[in-house]
Tab-separated table of C-alpha atoms in Angstrom:
chain	number	residue	atom	x	y	z
A	1	UNK	CA	-1.096	-10.552	-5.118
A	2	UNK	CA	1.449	-9.584	-2.530
A	3	UNK	CA	0.816	-6.200	-0.953
A	4	UNK	CA	-2.679	-5.841	-2.376
A	5	UNK	CA	-6.114	-5.954	-0.830
A	6	UNK	CA	-9.257	-6.868	-2.745
A	7	UNK	CA	-11.026	-3.530	-2.408
A	8	UNK	CA	-14.338	-4.923	-3.667
A	9	UNK	CA	-14.280	-7.377	-0.750
A	10	UNK	CA	-13.957	-4.447	1.657
A	11	UNK	CA	-16.602	-2.331	-0.084
A	12	UNK	CA	-19.173	-5.142	0.013
A	13	UNK	CA	-18.213	-6.505	3.432
A	14	UNK	CA	-20.057	-6.089	6.711
A	15	UNK	CA	-18.841	-4.895	10.113
A	16	UNK	CA	-18.744	-8.566	11.152
A	17	UNK	CA	-15.704	-8.935	8.901
A	18	UNK	CA	-13.809	-5.972	10.411
A	19	UNK	CA	-11.287	-8.133	12.281
A	20	UNK	CA	-10.475	-10.152	9.145
A	21	UNK	CA	-10.165	-6.984	7.075
A	22	UNK	CA	-7.887	-5.329	9.633
A	23	UNK	CA	-5.684	-8.434	9.732
A	24	UNK	CA	-5.462	-8.443	5.926
A	25	UNK	CA	-4.683	-4.715	5.887
A	26	UNK	CA	-1.879	-5.285	8.409
A	27	UNK	CA	-0.460	-8.107	6.304
A	28	UNK	CA	-0.614	-6.045	3.127
A	29	UNK	CA	0.923	-3.012	4.795
A	30	UNK	CA	3.834	-5.164	5.957
A	31	UNK	CA	4.263	-6.541	2.423
A	32	UNK	CA	4.216	-3.009	0.991
A	33	UNK	CA	6.739	-1.794	3.557
A	34	UNK	CA	9.085	-4.668	2.691
A	35	UNK	CA	8.741	-3.955	-1.031
A	36	UNK	CA	9.304	-0.250	-0.395
A	37	UNK	CA	12.502	-0.987	1.532
A	38	UNK	CA	13.682	-3.126	-1.375
A	39	UNK	CA	12.757	-0.375	-3.830
A	40	UNK	CA	14.563	2.243	-1.761
A	41	UNK	CA	17.595	-0.018	-1.521
A	42	UNK	CA	17.703	-0.386	-5.279
A	43	UNK	CA	17.553	3.393	-5.675
A	44	UNK	CA	20.436	3.812	-3.226
A	45	UNK	CA	22.717	3.601	-6.196
A	46	UNK	CA	21.809	6.678	-8.175
A	47	UNK	CA	21.881	6.051	-11.862
A	48	UNK	CA	22.765	9.219	-13.726
A	49	UNK	CA	20.054	9.806	-16.334
A	50	UNK	CA	22.488	10.043	-19.213
A	51	UNK	CA	21.033	7.360	-21.436
A	52	UNK	CA	17.567	6.292	-22.493
A	53	UNK	CA	17.840	3.088	-20.456
A	54	UNK	CA	18.940	4.843	-17.277
A	55	UNK	CA	16.143	7.406	-17.594
A	56	UNK	CA	13.498	4.721	-18.152
A	57	UNK	CA	14.871	2.667	-15.232
A	58	UNK	CA	14.665	5.711	-12.946
A	59	UNK	CA	11.098	6.449	-14.082
A	60	UNK	CA	10.088	2.855	-13.437
A	61	UNK	CA	11.682	2.746	-9.984
A	62	UNK	CA	10.058	6.028	-9.003
A	63	UNK	CA	6.669	4.798	-10.199
A	64	UNK	CA	6.987	1.573	-8.208
A	65	UNK	CA	7.902	3.523	-5.076
A	66	UNK	CA	5.045	6.010	-5.538
A	67	UNK	CA	2.511	3.204	-6.017
A	68	UNK	CA	3.678	1.464	-2.850
A	69	UNK	CA	3.525	4.701	-0.879
A	70	UNK	CA	-0.002	5.332	-2.211
A	71	UNK	CA	-1.095	1.820	-1.235
A	72	UNK	CA	0.277	2.318	2.291
A	73	UNK	CA	-1.625	5.626	2.613
A	74	UNK	CA	-4.830	3.907	1.450
A	75	UNK	CA	-4.332	1.055	3.942
A	76	UNK	CA	-3.825	3.514	6.825
A	77	UNK	CA	-6.944	5.521	5.851
A	78	UNK	CA	-9.042	2.378	5.515
A	79	UNK	CA	-7.837	1.035	8.867
A	80	UNK	CA	-8.643	4.371	10.518
A	81	UNK	CA	-12.171	4.402	9.017
A	82	UNK	CA	-12.849	0.862	10.225
A	83	UNK	CA	-11.506	1.561	13.706
A	84	UNK	CA	-13.515	4.786	14.000
A	85	UNK	CA	-16.692	3.031	12.857
A	86	UNK	CA	-16.171	0.191	15.314
A	87	UNK	CA	-15.518	2.620	18.193
A	88	UNK	CA	-18.617	4.679	17.366
A	89	UNK	CA	-20.886	1.634	17.054
A	90	UNK	CA	-20.075	0.244	20.518
């Protein structure tokens, strides 16, 4: 799906696939960033948590944003690990 990487593919990959993995990570990071911008835009209008619906909407929006931010952190860490490995193995 958009903004997701098949982690099993990365876990069971080989260094020969590093370029493909890095390209996929870049693509997914871009997708996540776009979704995050959309999510932030939709939270630009603060909904006062006065009703059940507004509270549940806020919780959902916050969860979506947190998941995207977590995915971006994971992508950055994974990219860094791959790049460090490749630099050390030269």
